[in-house]
Amino acid sequence: MNKKTVLVMGEAHYLNSGFGTYTNELLTRLHKTGKYNVVEFASYGNFNDAKNVPWLYIPNLPTNGNQQEQDIYNSNGSNQFGVWRFDKVCLEVKPDIVLSYRDPWMDEWIANSSLRPYFHWVWMPTVDSAPQRPEWVNVFAECDAILTYSEFGGQVLKEQGKNNINWIGCASPGIDPTMYKPLSKREHRISMGVDPDCFIVGTVMRNQKRKLFFELMKAFRIFLDEAPPEISHKTYLYLHTSYPEKVGWDLAHGIIEYGLGGKVLMTYICRSCKHFFPYFFQDALAQCPRCQQKTAVCPTVSLGLPVEELPKIYNLFDIYAQYAICEGFGMPQIEASACGVPVAATDYSAMHDVVRLTKGYPVPVRTFFKEMETNAERAYPDNAEFAKILIKFFSRSEDDRMQESVQVRKATLERYDWDKSSQVWENYIDSYQPHNLQGQWTSAPRFINVPTSIPPELSNKDFVTWIFTSVIHEPHKLYTEEAMSLYRSLMLGARVGPGLVQPINREQIFSQYQARANNRNIIESVRVGQQSMDREQFLIESYQRHERIIGS
């Protein structure tokens, strides 16, 4: 029996990002089964940095020094996610099934691939709030199956998609228990230059809008004002994040506003000697204790801690805080809890599940609000309630907190396990039934007749119907957000978007959809061999590299 070809769409396996980690953990396990031909199509991936992995690795970044490729790549923001090479990759590897697990806006374009009829598609989008955008819900419904990162996400899609979305469960990220594990807190703090007898409330979050650093500071101020002196005097807030950020919170301003001078610790990394250390907030620059140069900065994407060093940060904390308006998942929560650090998190979105499944502390929502950019419900945690949680937590005996730490780690490892996550995908790959032409890459050609002109005297409604039924021949999309937006544009005589009112007419719309249909016919002719297409260099190099690795 022929092996199924599994094409995995994600960030490159070697990247220290959430999606990159998921790629590496999933592909390692799928390949190890020996049951599939596994192919990685790697966003932000190149040949130079890739590891010698045993599966076929195809990078998405332009070839170094190729300006033509670079110009094409830069011409469309979605090309970074694979749009510009996806059909070429599919024609080459002929996948039976495509797996993806990124944000909706990163992967929704897969639904419009001209080769969509020939592969089964399972997608695990990040669902960080409710409601989801209507256009995303339409695409979810077009997927053969949908997984989610959290139980919350699955519930949102079940309620919003009614019976149209085939939600099959969760494949939440896992944790490496050999890396993320408890250390002897007292000895570890001494080795890191931190008072072993103090209390630390810590967080590891990106400095961005949806991470509520100022609310966290405000809550910590309430805690300091209301906690008994013997607790408040020795408790500190630890922020592992970047600062300053072009589009981020002004942490120095928050520290001053809430009177937290001398109460906030940060991680600093020396640009000169790469030494990292915790220290009281010193603004954007601090002096490195190792090389004595004032070249230490807060961690950034380009100058961050190696992943294997992060447990040293988590193990400084007594309790971890995930203070955000929403989360698609929030990996630092389970990284902290795997280290035995209890989590307190906003009781909303994926945090609602993680904080309970790790035996943590849900922080009640103070208020919900509609976010302007997404029209989704977002949440603000109740700062006063969080302050009460901290007071109660630090009022407990050290023995009680140590016993709790053991239970927190145990619950985390039971629920968030990479083997279990991979098994969810594996079970589906082994059991799904292909629909219609899925997997039939050598089937007869399916060319469509593309009109050369617009029929006269069509109403706007009839014109939209004609576009979907007679131009692109996708009548199932007639009642989607795409079709409704098109009808709205026709009624207004303009496309309307954020800050945009762009005049448009039927001829322009027809030209766009006609080009889409013609492109489909071209790709179809290549698929069946009626039109030749030179094998591009990135594909040649991918196969040559793969053969060298498996042959060595």
Coordinates of C-alpha atoms in Angstrom, one line a residue:
M1 CA 0.0 0.0 0.0
N2 CA 1.4 3.4 -1.0
K3 CA 2.2 5.8 1.8
K4 CA 0.2 9.0 2.1
T5 CA 2.0 12.2 1.4
V6 CA 1.5 14.6 4.2
L7 CA 2.3 18.3 3.5
V8 CA 2.8 20.3 6.7
M9 CA 2.4 24.1 6.5
G10 CA 4.1 26.0 9.3
E11 CA 7.0 28.1 10.4
A12 CA 10.4 26.4 9.8
H13 CA 11.3 23.6 12.3
Y14 CA 14.4 25.4 13.6
L15 CA 12.8 28.7 14.6
N16 CA 12.4 29.5 18.3
S17 CA 8.7 30.5 17.8
G18 CA 5.5 28.8 18.9
F19 CA 4.7 27.7 15.4
G20 CA 8.3 26.7 14.7
T21 CA 8.3 24.5 17.8
Y22 CA 5.0 22.9 16.8
T23 CA 6.4 22.1 13.4
N24 CA 9.5 20.4 14.8
E25 CA 7.6 18.4 17.4
L26 CA 4.8 17.3 15.0
L27 CA 7.1 16.4 12.1
T28 CA 9.6 14.5 14.2
R29 CA 6.8 12.3 15.5
L30 CA 4.9 11.8 12.2
H31 CA 8.1 10.9 10.4
K32 CA 9.1 8.5 13.1
T33 CA 6.0 6.4 12.5
G34 CA 7.4 5.4 9.1
K35 CA 3.8 5.5 7.8
Y36 CA 4.0 8.7 5.7
N37 CA 5.9 10.7 3.1
V38 CA 6.3 13.8 5.2
V39 CA 7.0 17.2 3.6
E40 CA 7.7 20.5 5.4
F41 CA 6.9 23.7 3.5
A42 CA 8.6 26.2 5.8
S43 CA 7.6 29.8 6.2
Y44 CA 10.6 32.0 7.1
G45 CA 12.8 29.0 6.2
N46 CA 15.9 28.9 4.1
F47 CA 18.5 26.2 3.3
N48 CA 21.4 27.7 5.3
D49 CA 19.8 27.5 8.8
A50 CA 17.8 24.3 8.4
K51 CA 18.8 21.3 10.4
N52 CA 19.6 17.9 8.7
V53 CA 16.0 16.6 9.2
P54 CA 15.1 13.2 7.7
W55 CA 11.9 14.5 6.0
L56 CA 11.7 16.5 2.8
Y57 CA 12.3 20.2 3.6
I58 CA 11.2 22.9 1.2
P59 CA 11.9 26.6 2.2
N60 CA 9.6 29.5 1.5
L61 CA 12.1 32.3 1.7
P62 CA 13.6 33.6 -1.6
T63 CA 16.9 32.4 -2.7
N64 CA 19.8 34.5 -1.4
G65 CA 20.9 37.0 -4.0
N66 CA 17.9 36.4 -6.3
Q67 CA 16.4 39.9 -6.6
Q68 CA 13.6 38.8 -8.9
E69 CA 12.4 36.3 -6.3
Q70 CA 12.8 38.9 -3.6
D71 CA 10.7 41.4 -5.5
I72 CA 7.9 38.8 -6.0
Y73 CA 8.1 37.7 -2.4
N74 CA 7.7 41.4 -1.2
S75 CA 4.9 42.2 -3.6
N76 CA 2.2 40.5 -1.4
G77 CA 2.2 40.3 2.4
S78 CA 0.7 36.8 2.2
N79 CA 3.7 35.4 0.4
Q80 CA 5.5 35.1 3.7
F81 CA 3.0 32.4 4.6
G82 CA 3.6 30.5 1.3
V83 CA 1.1 31.9 -1.2
W84 CA 3.7 32.4 -4.0
R85 CA 5.0 28.9 -4.0
F86 CA 2.2 26.8 -2.6
D87 CA 0.7 25.6 -6.0
K88 CA 4.3 24.8 -7.3
V89 CA 5.0 22.7 -4.2
C90 CA 1.7 20.9 -4.5
L91 CA 2.3 20.1 -8.2
E92 CA 5.7 18.7 -7.2
V93 CA 4.9 16.6 -4.1
K94 CA 1.2 15.9 -4.8
P95 CA 0.0 15.8 -1.2
D96 CA -2.9 13.5 -0.1
I97 CA -3.4 15.7 2.9
V98 CA -2.3 19.2 4.0
L99 CA -1.9 20.1 7.7
S100 CA -1.8 23.7 8.9
Y101 CA -2.0 25.3 12.4
R102 CA -1.5 29.0 12.2
D103 CA -3.6 32.1 12.6
P104 CA -6.7 32.5 10.4
W105 CA -5.2 35.4 8.4
M106 CA -2.1 33.4 7.8
D107 CA -3.7 30.3 6.2
E108 CA -7.2 31.3 4.9
W109 CA -5.8 31.7 1.4
I110 CA -5.3 27.9 1.1
A111 CA -9.0 27.6 0.5
N112 CA -8.6 29.5 -2.8
S113 CA -5.8 27.3 -4.2
S114 CA -6.6 26.1 -7.8
L115 CA -5.4 22.7 -6.6
R116 CA -7.8 22.6 -3.6
P117 CA -9.9 19.8 -5.0
Y118 CA -6.9 17.4 -5.0
F119 CA -5.9 17.5 -1.3
H120 CA -7.6 16.9 2.0
W121 CA -7.1 19.9 4.4
V122 CA -7.0 19.8 8.2
W123 CA -6.5 23.2 9.9
M124 CA -5.9 24.1 13.5
P125 CA -6.4 27.9 13.6
T126 CA -5.8 30.0 16.7
V127 CA -9.2 30.9 18.1
D128 CA -8.5 33.5 20.7
S129 CA -12.0 35.1 21.2
A130 CA -15.6 35.2 20.1
P131 CA -17.1 35.8 17.7
Q132 CA -14.7 34.9 14.9
R133 CA -14.7 37.0 11.8
P134 CA -17.5 35.8 9.4
E135 CA -15.1 35.3 6.5
W136 CA -12.9 33.1 8.7
V137 CA -15.9 31.0 9.7
N138 CA -16.7 30.5 6.1
V139 CA -13.2 29.2 5.4
F140 CA -13.3 26.9 8.5
A141 CA -16.5 25.4 7.1
E142 CA -14.7 24.7 3.8
C143 CA -12.0 22.7 5.6
D144 CA -12.4 18.9 5.7
A145 CA -11.7 19.0 9.4
I146 CA -10.8 21.6 12.1
L147 CA -8.8 21.2 15.2
T148 CA -8.3 23.8 17.9
Y149 CA -5.6 24.7 20.4
S150 CA -8.1 24.9 23.2
E151 CA -11.4 23.6 24.3
F152 CA -12.6 27.2 24.4
G153 CA -11.8 27.5 20.7
G154 CA -13.7 24.4 19.8
Q155 CA -16.8 25.6 21.7
V156 CA -16.7 29.0 19.9
L157 CA -16.6 27.3 16.5
K158 CA -19.3 24.8 17.4
E159 CA -21.6 27.7 18.5
Q160 CA -20.8 30.1 15.7
G161 CA -20.4 27.5 12.9
K162 CA -23.6 25.6 13.9
N163 CA -23.3 22.3 12.0
N164 CA -21.1 23.6 9.1
I165 CA -17.7 23.2 10.8
N166 CA -16.3 19.7 11.2
W167 CA -14.5 20.3 14.6
I168 CA -12.8 17.1 15.6
G169 CA -11.1 18.1 18.8
C170 CA -7.9 19.7 20.3
A171 CA -4.3 19.1 19.5
S172 CA -2.9 21.5 22.1
P173 CA 0.9 22.1 22.1
G174 CA 2.9 20.0 24.5
I175 CA 5.8 20.6 26.8
D176 CA 9.3 19.1 27.1
P177 CA 9.3 17.8 30.7
T178 CA 13.1 17.3 30.7
M179 CA 13.7 21.0 29.9
Y180 CA 10.8 22.6 31.7
K181 CA 11.2 21.3 35.2
P182 CA 11.5 22.6 38.8
L183 CA 14.8 23.6 40.2
S184 CA 15.8 24.1 43.8
K185 CA 14.4 27.6 44.2
R186 CA 16.6 28.7 47.0
E187 CA 19.9 27.5 45.4
H188 CA 18.8 28.7 41.9
R189 CA 17.9 32.2 43.1
I190 CA 21.3 32.6 44.9
S191 CA 23.0 31.5 41.7
M192 CA 21.1 34.1 39.8
G193 CA 21.8 36.9 42.3
V194 CA 18.2 37.1 43.6
D195 CA 17.1 37.2 47.2
P196 CA 16.1 33.6 48.1
D197 CA 13.6 34.7 50.7
C198 CA 11.6 37.2 48.5
F199 CA 8.3 36.5 46.8
I200 CA 8.1 37.0 43.0
V201 CA 5.1 37.4 40.7
G202 CA 6.4 36.9 37.2
T203 CA 5.3 37.0 33.6
V204 CA 6.9 36.1 30.2
M205 CA 4.9 38.0 27.5
R206 CA 5.6 40.0 24.4
N207 CA 5.4 43.8 24.8
Q208 CA 2.4 44.3 22.6
K209 CA -1.1 45.8 22.9
R210 CA -3.0 42.7 24.0
K211 CA -0.7 41.9 26.8
L212 CA -1.9 44.0 29.7
F213 CA 1.4 45.2 31.3
F214 CA -0.1 48.4 32.8
E215 CA -3.1 46.5 34.2
L216 CA -0.7 44.0 35.7
M217 CA 1.2 46.8 37.3
K218 CA -2.0 48.4 38.6
A219 CA -3.1 45.1 40.1
F220 CA 0.4 44.7 41.7
R221 CA 0.0 48.1 43.2
I222 CA -3.3 47.2 44.7
F223 CA -1.7 44.0 46.1
L224 CA 1.1 46.0 47.7
D225 CA -1.3 48.4 49.3
E226 CA -3.6 45.8 50.7
A227 CA -1.2 42.9 51.6
P228 CA 0.2 42.6 55.2
P229 CA 3.6 44.4 55.4
E230 CA 5.5 41.2 56.0
I231 CA 4.3 40.0 52.6
S232 CA 4.3 43.2 50.6
H233 CA 7.7 44.4 51.7
K234 CA 9.4 41.3 50.2
T235 CA 7.3 40.8 47.0
Y236 CA 8.5 41.9 43.6
L237 CA 7.0 41.9 40.0
Y238 CA 9.2 40.3 37.4
L239 CA 8.7 41.2 33.7
H240 CA 10.5 39.1 31.1
T241 CA 9.8 41.2 28.0
S242 CA 11.2 43.6 25.5
Y243 CA 11.6 47.3 26.2
P244 CA 11.5 49.8 24.5
E245 CA 9.2 48.7 21.7
K246 CA 8.1 50.8 18.7
V247 CA 4.5 49.6 19.2
G248 CA 4.4 48.5 22.8
W249 CA 3.9 49.6 26.4
D250 CA 6.1 52.3 27.9
L251 CA 7.1 50.3 30.9
A252 CA 9.1 53.0 32.6
H253 CA 6.0 55.3 32.5
G254 CA 3.9 52.5 34.1
I255 CA 6.5 51.9 36.9
I256 CA 6.5 55.6 37.7
E257 CA 2.7 56.0 37.5
Y258 CA 2.0 53.1 39.9
G259 CA 4.8 53.8 42.3
L260 CA 6.7 50.6 41.6
G261 CA 10.3 51.9 41.7
G262 CA 12.5 49.3 43.3
K263 CA 9.7 46.7 43.0
V264 CA 10.1 45.6 39.3
L265 CA 12.7 43.1 38.1
M266 CA 13.6 42.6 34.4
T267 CA 15.8 40.2 32.4
Y268 CA 18.7 41.9 30.7
I269 CA 21.0 40.4 28.1
C270 CA 24.5 41.9 27.4
R271 CA 25.1 42.7 23.8
S272 CA 28.8 42.4 24.3
C273 CA 29.3 39.1 26.1
K274 CA 25.7 37.7 25.8
H275 CA 25.4 37.1 29.5
F276 CA 21.8 37.3 30.8
F277 CA 20.8 38.3 34.3
P278 CA 17.8 39.4 36.4
Y279 CA 18.1 43.0 37.7
F280 CA 15.9 45.8 39.1
F281 CA 14.5 47.9 36.2
Q282 CA 17.3 50.1 34.9
D283 CA 15.4 51.5 31.9
A284 CA 16.6 50.5 28.5
L285 CA 20.3 49.9 29.3
A286 CA 22.0 48.3 32.3
Q287 CA 25.6 47.5 33.2
C288 CA 26.5 43.9 32.7
P289 CA 27.9 42.4 36.0
R290 CA 30.2 40.0 34.0
C291 CA 32.0 42.3 31.5
Q292 CA 31.2 45.6 33.3
Q293 CA 30.0 47.2 30.0
K294 CA 26.8 49.2 29.9
T295 CA 25.5 47.2 27.0
A296 CA 22.8 45.1 28.6
V297 CA 19.3 45.4 27.1
C298 CA 15.9 43.7 27.6
P299 CA 15.4 40.6 25.5
T300 CA 14.1 41.0 21.9
V301 CA 13.3 38.7 19.0
S302 CA 16.7 39.2 17.6
L303 CA 18.5 39.1 20.9
G304 CA 16.6 36.7 23.1
L305 CA 17.3 34.0 25.6
P306 CA 18.0 30.5 24.1
V307 CA 15.0 28.3 24.7
E308 CA 16.9 26.0 27.0
E309 CA 17.6 29.0 29.3
L310 CA 14.0 30.0 29.8
P311 CA 13.3 27.5 32.6
K312 CA 15.9 29.5 34.6
I313 CA 13.6 32.5 34.4
Y314 CA 10.4 30.6 35.3
N315 CA 12.1 29.0 38.3
L316 CA 12.7 32.4 39.8
F317 CA 8.9 32.9 40.1
D318 CA 6.6 31.9 42.9
I319 CA 3.5 32.5 40.8
Y320 CA 3.1 33.2 37.1
A321 CA 0.6 35.8 35.7
Q322 CA -0.8 35.7 32.2
Y323 CA -2.5 39.1 31.9
A324 CA -3.9 39.5 28.4
I325 CA -7.2 40.5 26.7
C326 CA -7.2 37.1 24.9
E327 CA -4.9 34.2 23.9
G328 CA -4.9 31.7 21.1
F329 CA -3.0 29.5 23.5
G330 CA -0.2 31.2 25.5
M331 CA 2.7 28.8 25.7
P332 CA 4.5 30.5 28.6
Q333 CA 1.6 29.4 30.9
I334 CA 2.4 25.7 30.5
E335 CA 6.1 26.3 30.4
A336 CA 5.8 28.0 33.8
S337 CA 3.4 25.3 35.2
A338 CA 5.7 22.5 34.0
C339 CA 8.3 24.1 36.2
G340 CA 5.9 23.8 39.1
V341 CA 4.9 27.5 39.1
P342 CA 1.2 28.0 39.5
V343 CA -0.5 30.2 36.9
A344 CA -3.0 33.0 37.4
A345 CA -4.6 34.1 34.2
T346 CA -7.5 36.1 32.8
D347 CA -10.5 33.8 32.8
Y348 CA -11.2 34.1 29.1
S349 CA -10.3 32.5 25.7
A350 CA -7.6 29.7 25.8
M351 CA -6.5 31.0 29.2
H352 CA -9.9 29.8 30.6
D353 CA -8.8 26.2 29.8
V354 CA -5.1 26.3 30.5
V355 CA -5.4 27.9 34.0
R356 CA -7.9 25.2 35.1
L357 CA -6.2 22.2 33.5
T358 CA -2.9 23.2 35.2
K359 CA -4.7 23.7 38.6
G360 CA -4.1 27.5 38.6
Y361 CA -6.0 30.6 39.6
P362 CA -8.6 32.0 37.1
V363 CA -8.7 35.8 37.4
P364 CA -12.3 36.9 37.0
V365 CA -13.2 39.2 34.1
R366 CA -14.0 42.7 35.2
T367 CA -15.5 43.7 31.8
F368 CA -15.7 42.6 28.2
F369 CA -15.2 45.1 25.3
K370 CA -15.4 45.0 21.6
E371 CA -12.0 45.4 19.9
M372 CA -12.2 47.9 17.0
E373 CA -9.8 46.0 14.8
T374 CA -11.5 42.6 15.0
N375 CA -15.0 43.2 16.3
A376 CA -14.2 40.4 18.7
E377 CA -15.0 40.3 22.4
R378 CA -11.9 41.0 24.5
A379 CA -11.6 40.9 28.3
Y380 CA -10.1 43.0 31.1
P381 CA -9.3 41.0 34.3
D382 CA -10.4 42.2 37.7
N383 CA -7.3 43.7 39.2
A384 CA -8.7 43.8 42.8
E385 CA -9.6 40.1 42.6
F386 CA -6.1 39.3 41.3
A387 CA -4.6 41.2 44.3
K388 CA -6.7 39.0 46.6
I389 CA -5.4 35.9 44.9
L390 CA -1.9 37.0 45.5
I391 CA -2.5 37.9 49.1
K392 CA -4.1 34.5 49.8
F393 CA -1.3 32.7 47.9
F394 CA 1.5 34.3 49.7
S395 CA -0.2 33.9 53.1
R396 CA 0.0 30.1 52.8
S397 CA 2.9 28.2 54.3
E398 CA 5.9 27.2 52.2
D399 CA 5.1 23.5 52.6
D400 CA 1.6 24.1 51.2
R401 CA 3.0 26.0 48.2
M402 CA 5.6 23.3 47.6
Q403 CA 2.8 20.6 47.6
E404 CA 0.8 22.7 45.2
S405 CA 3.8 23.0 42.9
V406 CA 4.0 19.2 42.6
Q407 CA 0.3 19.0 41.7
V408 CA 0.6 21.9 39.2
R409 CA 3.5 20.1 37.3
K410 CA 1.7 16.8 37.4
A411 CA -1.5 18.2 35.9
T412 CA 0.5 20.0 33.2
L413 CA 2.4 17.0 32.0
E414 CA -0.8 14.9 32.0
R415 CA -2.6 17.3 29.7
Y416 CA 0.0 19.0 27.6
D417 CA 2.0 16.2 26.0
W418 CA 3.6 16.3 22.5
D419 CA 3.0 12.6 22.0
K420 CA -0.7 13.0 22.6
S421 CA -0.9 16.1 20.4
S422 CA 0.8 14.3 17.5
Q423 CA -1.4 11.3 18.1
V424 CA -4.5 13.4 17.3
W425 CA -3.1 14.3 13.9
E426 CA -1.9 10.8 13.3
N427 CA -5.3 9.2 14.1
Y428 CA -7.0 11.5 11.7
I429 CA -4.5 11.0 8.9
D430 CA -5.0 7.2 9.3
S431 CA -8.8 7.3 9.4
Y432 CA -10.1 10.1 7.1
Q433 CA -11.9 9.3 3.9
P434 CA -10.9 11.4 0.9
H435 CA -13.7 13.3 -0.9
N436 CA -14.3 13.4 -4.6
L437 CA -10.9 14.1 -6.3
Q438 CA -8.8 14.3 -3.2
G439 CA -5.5 12.4 -3.7
Q440 CA -6.3 11.8 -7.4
W441 CA -3.5 13.8 -8.9
T442 CA -3.4 11.9 -12.2
S443 CA -7.2 12.2 -12.8
A444 CA -8.5 13.6 -16.1
P445 CA -8.3 17.4 -16.7
R446 CA -11.1 19.6 -15.4
F447 CA -10.9 22.7 -17.4
I448 CA -13.6 25.4 -17.0
N449 CA -15.1 27.6 -19.6
V450 CA -14.1 31.2 -18.9
P451 CA -16.4 33.9 -20.3
T452 CA -14.8 36.7 -22.3
S453 CA -17.5 39.3 -21.6
I454 CA -20.2 40.2 -19.1
P455 CA -23.8 39.3 -20.1
P456 CA -26.0 42.4 -20.5
E457 CA -28.8 43.5 -18.2
L458 CA -27.8 41.6 -15.1
S459 CA -28.9 42.9 -11.7
N460 CA -26.2 43.2 -9.1
K461 CA -27.5 40.0 -7.4
D462 CA -27.5 38.1 -10.8
F463 CA -24.0 39.4 -11.6
V464 CA -22.6 38.0 -8.3
T465 CA -24.3 34.7 -9.0
W466 CA -22.8 34.7 -12.5
I467 CA -19.3 35.4 -11.2
F468 CA -19.4 32.4 -8.8
T469 CA -21.3 29.9 -11.0
S470 CA -20.1 30.8 -14.6
V471 CA -16.7 32.5 -14.2
I472 CA -14.9 30.7 -11.4
H473 CA -17.4 27.8 -11.2
E474 CA -17.5 27.7 -7.4
P475 CA -21.3 27.9 -6.6
H476 CA -20.7 26.7 -3.1
K477 CA -19.2 30.1 -2.3
L478 CA -22.4 32.0 -3.2
Y479 CA -23.5 32.5 0.3
T480 CA -20.1 33.2 1.9
E481 CA -18.7 36.4 3.2
E482 CA -16.7 36.8 -0.1
A483 CA -19.9 36.9 -2.1
M484 CA -21.8 39.1 0.3
S485 CA -18.9 41.6 0.3
L486 CA -18.8 41.6 -3.5
Y487 CA -22.6 42.4 -3.6
R488 CA -22.1 45.2 -1.0
S489 CA -19.3 46.7 -3.2
L490 CA -21.5 46.6 -6.2
M491 CA -24.4 48.4 -4.4
L492 CA -22.1 51.1 -3.1
G493 CA -19.9 51.3 -6.3
A494 CA -16.8 51.0 -4.1
R495 CA -14.8 48.6 -2.0
V496 CA -15.0 49.7 1.6
G497 CA -12.3 48.8 4.2
P498 CA -10.4 50.3 7.1
G499 CA -9.7 53.8 6.0
L500 CA -10.5 52.9 2.4
V501 CA -13.3 53.7 -0.1
Q502 CA -12.1 52.6 -3.5
P503 CA -14.4 53.0 -6.5
I504 CA -15.0 49.8 -8.4
N505 CA -17.2 48.6 -11.2
R506 CA -18.3 45.3 -12.8
E507 CA -15.5 45.3 -15.4
Q508 CA -12.8 45.5 -12.7
I509 CA -14.5 42.7 -10.7
F510 CA -14.9 40.5 -13.8
S511 CA -11.3 41.0 -14.7
Q512 CA -10.1 39.9 -11.3
Y513 CA -12.3 36.7 -11.3
Q514 CA -11.5 36.0 -14.9
A515 CA -7.8 36.0 -14.1
R516 CA -8.5 33.7 -11.2
A517 CA -10.3 31.3 -13.5
N518 CA -7.7 31.4 -16.2
N519 CA -4.9 30.8 -13.7
R520 CA -6.9 27.7 -12.6
N521 CA -6.9 26.4 -16.1
I522 CA -3.2 27.0 -16.5
I523 CA -2.4 25.1 -13.3
E524 CA -4.8 22.3 -14.4
S525 CA -3.0 22.0 -17.7
V526 CA 0.4 21.7 -15.9
R527 CA -1.1 19.1 -13.5
V528 CA -2.1 16.8 -16.4
G529 CA 1.0 17.4 -18.5
Q530 CA -0.5 19.4 -21.3
Q531 CA 1.7 22.3 -20.4
S532 CA 5.2 22.1 -19.2
M533 CA 6.7 24.0 -16.3
D534 CA 10.4 24.1 -15.6
R535 CA 11.2 22.7 -12.2
E536 CA 12.3 25.7 -10.1
Q537 CA 15.7 25.8 -8.4
F538 CA 14.3 25.8 -4.9
L539 CA 12.6 22.5 -5.6
I540 CA 15.7 21.0 -7.2
E541 CA 17.8 22.0 -4.2
S542 CA 15.2 20.7 -1.8
Y543 CA 15.3 17.2 -3.3
Q544 CA 19.1 17.2 -3.7
R545 CA 19.5 18.2 -0.1
H546 CA 17.1 15.5 1.1
E547 CA 18.9 12.8 -0.9
R548 CA 22.2 13.8 0.6
I549 CA 20.9 13.7 4.1
I550 CA 19.1 10.3 3.8
G551 CA 22.1 8.9 1.9
S552 CA 24.7 9.9 4.5

